[in-house]
Tab-separated table of N, CA and C in Angstrom:
chain	number	residue	atom	x	y	z
A	20	MET	N	-4.947	146.036	41.634
A	20	MET	CA	-5.892	146.342	42.693
A	20	MET	C	-6.339	145.089	43.426
A	21	HIS	N	-6.530	143.987	42.677
A	21	HIS	CA	-6.970	142.754	43.322
A	21	HIS	C	-5.921	142.254	44.309
A	22	HIS	N	-4.663	142.484	43.962
A	22	HIS	CA	-3.576	142.058	44.838
A	22	HIS	C	-3.667	142.781	46.181
A	23	ILE	N	-3.946	144.071	46.161
A	23	ILE	CA	-4.065	144.854	47.392
A	23	ILE	C	-5.241	144.354	48.220
A	24	ALA	N	-6.367	144.086	47.582
A	24	ALA	CA	-7.537	143.584	48.309
A	24	ALA	C	-7.233	142.235	48.956
A	25	ARG	N	-6.537	141.352	48.243
A	25	ARG	CA	-6.184	140.042	48.812
A	25	ARG	C	-5.222	140.205	49.985
A	26	LEU	N	-4.283	141.123	49.853
A	26	LEU	CA	-3.337	141.375	50.929
A	26	LEU	C	-4.071	141.885	52.165
A	27	GLU	N	-5.000	142.821	51.975
A	27	GLU	CA	-5.778	143.341	53.099
A	27	GLU	C	-6.594	142.234	53.755
A	28	GLN	N	-7.193	141.362	52.961
A	28	GLN	CA	-7.965	140.251	53.514
A	28	GLN	C	-7.065	139.316	54.320
A	29	ARG	N	-5.877	139.039	53.806
A	29	ARG	CA	-4.957	138.162	54.524
A	29	ARG	C	-4.526	138.788	55.847
A	30	LEU	N	-4.242	140.080	55.838
A	30	LEU	CA	-3.848	140.762	57.066
A	30	LEU	C	-4.974	140.751	58.087
A	31	GLU	N	-6.215	140.965	57.632
A	31	GLU	CA	-7.365	140.906	58.534
A	31	GLU	C	-7.511	139.513	59.129
A	32	ALA	N	-7.342	138.485	58.320
A	32	ALA	CA	-7.455	137.102	58.798
A	32	ALA	C	-6.360	136.798	59.820
A	33	GLU	N	-5.144	137.257	59.555
A	33	GLU	CA	-4.049	137.031	60.498
A	33	GLU	C	-4.320	137.735	61.816
A	34	GLN	N	-4.874	138.948	61.761
A	34	GLN	CA	-5.186	139.676	62.984
A	34	GLN	C	-6.256	138.942	63.787
A	35	LYS	N	-7.278	138.419	63.109
A	35	LYS	CA	-8.321	137.659	63.803
A	35	LYS	C	-7.732	136.421	64.454
A	36	GLU	N	-6.842	135.722	63.760
A	36	GLU	CA	-6.195	134.539	64.323
A	36	GLU	C	-5.388	134.909	65.557
A	37	LYS	N	-4.684	136.008	65.483
A	37	LYS	CA	-3.863	136.435	66.609
A	37	LYS	C	-4.741	136.764	67.806
A	38	THR	N	-5.853	137.452	67.570
A	38	THR	CA	-6.761	137.795	68.655
A	38	THR	C	-7.298	136.532	69.312
A	39	VAL	N	-7.666	135.549	68.508
A	39	VAL	CA	-8.185	134.298	69.044
A	39	VAL	C	-7.114	133.598	69.875
A	40	ALA	N	-5.866	133.707	69.473
A	40	ALA	CA	-4.780	132.999	70.137
A	40	ALA	C	-4.257	133.712	71.378
A	41	ASP	N	-4.703	134.925	71.659
A	41	ASP	CA	-4.221	135.652	72.827
A	41	ASP	C	-4.491	134.855	74.100
A	42	THR	N	-3.514	134.823	74.984
A	42	THR	CA	-3.661	134.172	76.278
A	42	THR	C	-4.654	134.963	77.118
A	43	GLU	N	-5.447	134.242	77.888
A	43	GLU	CA	-6.414	134.895	78.763
A	43	GLU	C	-5.872	134.872	80.188
A	44	LEU	N	-5.890	136.024	80.840
A	44	LEU	CA	-5.480	136.150	82.237
A	44	LEU	C	-6.721	136.513	83.039
A	45	ASP	N	-7.294	135.531	83.708
A	45	ASP	CA	-8.520	135.722	84.489
A	45	ASP	C	-8.126	135.929	85.943
A	46	VAL	N	-8.294	137.156	86.439
A	46	VAL	CA	-7.884	137.478	87.809
A	46	VAL	C	-9.059	137.520	88.784
A	47	ARG	N	-10.237	137.137	88.334
A	47	ARG	CA	-11.421	137.233	89.194
A	47	ARG	C	-11.307	136.413	90.472
A	48	SER	N	-10.593	135.308	90.444
A	48	SER	CA	-10.492	134.466	91.639
A	48	SER	C	-9.328	134.872	92.542
A	49	GLU	N	-8.524	135.819	92.103
A	49	GLU	CA	-7.375	136.276	92.894
A	49	GLU	C	-7.808	137.322	93.920
A	50	ILE	N	-7.087	137.360	95.042
A	50	ILE	CA	-7.372	138.407	96.019
A	50	ILE	C	-6.975	139.742	95.387
A	51	PRO	N	-7.725	140.804	95.691
A	51	PRO	CA	-7.492	142.094	95.016
A	51	PRO	C	-6.044	142.585	95.047
A	52	ARG	N	-5.360	142.443	96.168
A	52	ARG	CA	-3.991	142.989	96.240
A	52	ARG	C	-3.013	142.230	95.347
A	53	ARG	N	-3.357	141.027	94.926
A	53	ARG	CA	-2.487	140.216	94.062
A	53	ARG	C	-2.739	140.480	92.574
A	54	ARG	N	-3.897	141.034	92.248
A	54	ARG	CA	-4.296	141.185	90.845
A	54	ARG	C	-3.341	142.046	90.029
A	55	HIS	N	-3.032	143.245	90.514
A	55	HIS	CA	-2.158	144.142	89.744
A	55	HIS	C	-0.777	143.527	89.556
A	56	GLU	N	-0.298	142.842	90.583
A	56	GLU	CA	1.003	142.184	90.478
A	56	GLU	C	0.998	141.168	89.333
A	57	LEU	N	-0.030	140.335	89.260
A	57	LEU	CA	-0.137	139.343	88.183
A	57	LEU	C	-0.252	140.008	86.816
A	58	ILE	N	-1.050	141.053	86.751
A	58	ILE	CA	-1.279	141.751	85.484
A	58	ILE	C	0.019	142.382	84.975
A	59	PHE	N	0.764	143.036	85.865
A	59	PHE	CA	2.015	143.674	85.447
A	59	PHE	C	3.101	142.651	85.136
A	60	GLU	N	3.143	141.544	85.880
A	60	GLU	CA	4.099	140.480	85.554
A	60	GLU	C	3.824	139.946	84.150
A	61	SER	N	2.557	139.750	83.836
A	61	SER	CA	2.186	139.253	82.503
A	61	SER	C	2.559	140.263	81.428
A	62	PHE	N	2.310	141.545	81.686
A	62	PHE	CA	2.656	142.575	80.711
A	62	PHE	C	4.170	142.636	80.503
A	63	ASP	N	4.922	142.574	81.588
A	63	ASP	CA	6.382	142.664	81.490
A	63	ASP	C	6.978	141.527	80.666
A	64	ARG	N	6.325	140.370	80.647
A	64	ARG	CA	6.824	139.220	79.881
A	64	ARG	C	6.401	139.244	78.415
A	65	LEU	N	5.487	140.133	78.053
A	65	LEU	CA	4.990	140.161	76.671
A	65	LEU	C	6.057	140.637	75.695
A	66	PRO	N	6.291	139.892	74.632
A	66	PRO	CA	7.143	140.411	73.563
A	66	PRO	C	6.381	141.502	72.791
A	67	VAL	N	7.103	142.394	72.173
A	67	VAL	CA	6.472	143.425	71.344
A	67	VAL	C	5.631	142.740	70.273
A	68	GLY	N	4.406	143.200	70.117
A	68	GLY	CA	3.494	142.638	69.126
A	68	GLY	C	2.531	141.615	69.691
A	69	ASP	N	2.775	141.124	70.907
A	69	ASP	CA	1.881	140.150	71.526
A	69	ASP	C	0.917	140.842	72.482
A	70	ALA	N	-0.092	140.085	72.909
A	70	ALA	CA	-1.110	140.628	73.803
A	70	ALA	C	-1.696	139.506	74.643
A	71	TYR	N	-2.399	139.893	75.673
A	71	TYR	CA	-3.209	138.949	76.431
A	71	TYR	C	-4.553	139.600	76.709
A	72	VAL	N	-5.525	138.776	77.069
A	72	VAL	CA	-6.851	139.286	77.386
A	72	VAL	C	-7.037	139.204	78.891
A	73	LEU	N	-7.188	140.350	79.513
A	73	LEU	CA	-7.452	140.429	80.942
A	73	LEU	C	-8.940	140.220	81.176
A	74	VAL	N	-9.274	139.337	82.114
A	74	VAL	CA	-10.662	139.104	82.500
A	74	VAL	C	-10.784	139.531	83.953
A	75	ASN	N	-11.722	140.445	84.222
A	75	ASN	CA	-11.862	141.018	85.553
A	75	ASN	C	-13.335	141.143	85.907
A	76	ASP	N	-13.608	141.351	87.196
A	76	ASP	CA	-14.992	141.476	87.653
A	76	ASP	C	-15.432	142.928	87.814
A	77	HIS	N	-14.572	143.858	87.422
A	77	HIS	CA	-14.920	145.287	87.437
A	77	HIS	C	-14.109	145.983	86.343
A	78	ASP	N	-14.502	147.198	86.024
A	78	ASP	CA	-13.789	147.969	85.005
A	78	ASP	C	-12.369	148.250	85.497
A	79	PRO	N	-11.351	147.790	84.777
A	79	PRO	CA	-9.974	147.986	85.220
A	79	PRO	C	-9.383	149.341	84.814
A	80	LYS	N	-10.212	150.350	84.733
A	80	LYS	CA	-9.751	151.679	84.314
A	80	LYS	C	-8.560	152.193	85.132
A	81	PRO	N	-8.545	152.027	86.481
A	81	PRO	CA	-7.363	152.480	87.226
A	81	PRO	C	-6.076	151.779	86.777
A	82	LEU	N	-6.193	150.531	86.381
A	82	LEU	CA	-5.039	149.794	85.860
A	82	LEU	C	-4.517	150.459	84.591
A	83	ARG	N	-5.433	150.900	83.748
A	83	ARG	CA	-5.023	151.582	82.511
A	83	ARG	C	-4.224	152.839	82.835
A	84	TYR	N	-4.680	153.591	83.830
A	84	TYR	CA	-3.952	154.799	84.223
A	84	TYR	C	-2.558	154.443	84.743
A	85	GLN	N	-2.460	153.353	85.510
A	85	GLN	CA	-1.166	152.927	86.027
A	85	GLN	C	-0.251	152.473	84.890
A	86	LEU	N	-0.796	151.711	83.947
A	86	LEU	CA	-0.002	151.299	82.786
A	86	LEU	C	0.507	152.517	82.022
A	87	GLU	N	-0.358	153.492	81.827
A	87	GLU	CA	0.033	154.703	81.094
A	87	GLU	C	1.140	155.448	81.830
A	88	ALA	N	1.044	155.524	83.155
A	88	ALA	CA	2.055	156.237	83.933
A	88	ALA	C	3.408	155.526	83.901
A	89	GLU	N	3.373	154.191	83.926
A	89	GLU	CA	4.611	153.428	84.028
A	89	GLU	C	5.136	152.901	82.691
A	90	ASN	N	4.275	152.870	81.665
A	90	ASN	CA	4.652	152.273	80.379
A	90	ASN	C	4.154	153.113	79.208
A	91	THR	N	4.290	154.413	79.306
A	91	THR	CA	3.794	155.322	78.279
A	91	THR	C	4.284	154.924	76.892
A	92	GLY	N	3.329	154.790	75.965
A	92	GLY	CA	3.660	154.479	74.586
A	92	GLY	C	4.071	153.041	74.320
A	93	GLN	N	3.920	152.165	75.303
A	93	GLN	CA	4.369	150.782	75.149
A	93	GLN	C	3.227	149.773	75.099
A	94	PHE	N	1.978	150.231	75.200
A	94	PHE	CA	0.884	149.267	75.277
A	94	PHE	C	-0.338	149.728	74.497
A	95	SER	N	-1.176	148.751	74.177
A	95	SER	CA	-2.489	149.043	73.595
A	95	SER	C	-3.540	148.523	74.560
A	96	TRP	N	-4.730	149.086	74.476
A	96	TRP	CA	-5.818	148.761	75.403
A	96	TRP	C	-7.099	148.723	74.593
A	97	GLU	N	-7.733	147.575	74.544
A	97	GLU	CA	-8.962	147.432	73.768
A	97	GLU	C	-10.001	146.669	74.584
A	98	TYR	N	-11.093	147.363	74.912
A	98	TYR	CA	-12.188	146.679	75.604
A	98	TYR	C	-12.845	145.699	74.645
A	99	LEU	N	-12.987	144.446	75.081
A	99	LEU	CA	-13.689	143.428	74.312
A	99	LEU	C	-15.073	143.175	74.898
A	100	GLU	N	-15.201	143.388	76.206
A	100	GLU	CA	-16.481	143.226	76.910
A	100	GLU	C	-16.471	144.183	78.092
A	101	GLN	N	-17.603	144.875	78.307
A	101	GLN	CA	-17.656	145.891	79.359
A	101	GLN	C	-18.836	145.667	80.289
A	102	GLY	N	-18.731	144.651	81.146
A	102	GLY	CA	-19.679	144.435	82.221
A	102	GLY	C	-21.068	144.034	81.801
A	103	PRO	N	-21.974	143.992	82.731
A	103	PRO	CA	-21.819	144.488	84.098
A	103	PRO	C	-21.106	143.527	85.048
A	104	GLU	N	-20.973	142.252	84.693
A	104	GLU	CA	-20.336	141.302	85.606
A	104	GLU	C	-18.917	140.927	85.194
A	105	VAL	N	-18.622	141.003	83.913
A	105	VAL	CA	-17.299	140.616	83.413
A	105	VAL	C	-16.776	141.693	82.468
A	106	TRP	N	-15.516	142.029	82.647
A	106	TRP	CA	-14.813	142.931	81.724
A	106	TRP	C	-13.679	142.145	81.101
A	107	ARG	N	-13.546	142.281	79.797
A	107	ARG	CA	-12.434	141.676	79.060
A	107	ARG	C	-11.725	142.798	78.312
A	108	VAL	N	-10.413	142.869	78.522
A	108	VAL	CA	-9.598	143.905	77.889
A	108	VAL	C	-8.383	143.244	77.258
A	109	ARG	N	-8.187	143.536	75.985
A	109	ARG	CA	-6.983	143.046	75.298
A	109	ARG	C	-5.881	144.071	75.537
A	110	ILE	N	-4.823	143.627	76.212
A	110	ILE	CA	-3.682	144.481	76.532
A	110	ILE	C	-2.500	143.985	75.706
A	111	GLY	N	-1.963	144.857	74.878
A	111	GLY	CA	-0.867	144.465	74.003
A	111	GLY	C	0.393	145.264	74.265
A	112	ARG	N	1.511	144.671	73.936
A	112	ARG	CA	2.803	145.358	74.027
A	112	ARG	C	3.100	145.917	72.643
A	113	THR	N	3.182	147.244	72.545
A	113	THR	CA	3.419	147.886	71.256
A	113	THR	C	4.865	148.343	71.071
A	114	ALA	N	5.605	148.437	72.172
A	114	ALA	CA	7.003	148.865	72.103
A	114	ALA	C	7.744	148.306	73.306
A	115	ALA	N	9.044	148.159	73.149
A	115	ALA	CA	9.871	147.672	74.249
A	115	ALA	C	10.057	148.774	75.285
A	116	ALA	N	10.301	148.365	76.501
A	116	ALA	CA	10.606	149.325	77.554
A	116	ALA	C	11.933	150.000	77.226
A	117	PRO	N	12.087	151.275	77.585
A	117	PRO	CA	13.362	151.950	77.332
A	117	PRO	C	14.510	151.163	77.969
A	118	GLY	N	15.557	150.954	77.199
A	118	GLY	CA	16.712	150.224	77.705
A	118	GLY	C	16.597	148.718	77.600
A	119	ALA	N	15.432	148.220	77.174
A	119	ALA	CA	15.260	146.767	77.024
A	119	ALA	C	15.924	146.314	75.739
A	120	SER	N	16.515	145.140	75.787
A	120	SER	CA	17.117	144.614	74.560
A	120	SER	C	16.043	143.974	73.709
A	121	ALA	N	16.122	144.160	72.404
A	121	ALA	CA	15.104	143.649	71.484
A	121	ALA	C	15.270	142.186	71.198
C-alpha cells in the first residue's frame, strides 16, 4: 500500500512540475483578428501530452467552441483564472489530429 501512495505522490508532483513548465501565450497585446491565428498555430504545434497557458483579456469561451468543432477529442481546457481583467486557460493536446503521424 505504501508503494501505491508513493507512486501517487510522485505522479502528482510530476503533474505540478509540468503545469509550472507550460509555455504561456499572452495574446492581450495582439490585435483581435490575429489572436485566434496565434492560438491555433500554437495548438497545432503541441505534441500530444503537452499544453500551454493562454492569457487573454476576456473569457475565451468562443475559442473553446471553435476548438471543439475543429479538434473534437484532441484537447483539454482548464480555467486557471477567470477575470475580471485576466483569463488564464491551460489548453492541452490530448490526442493527435486524425491522419497525423505520431
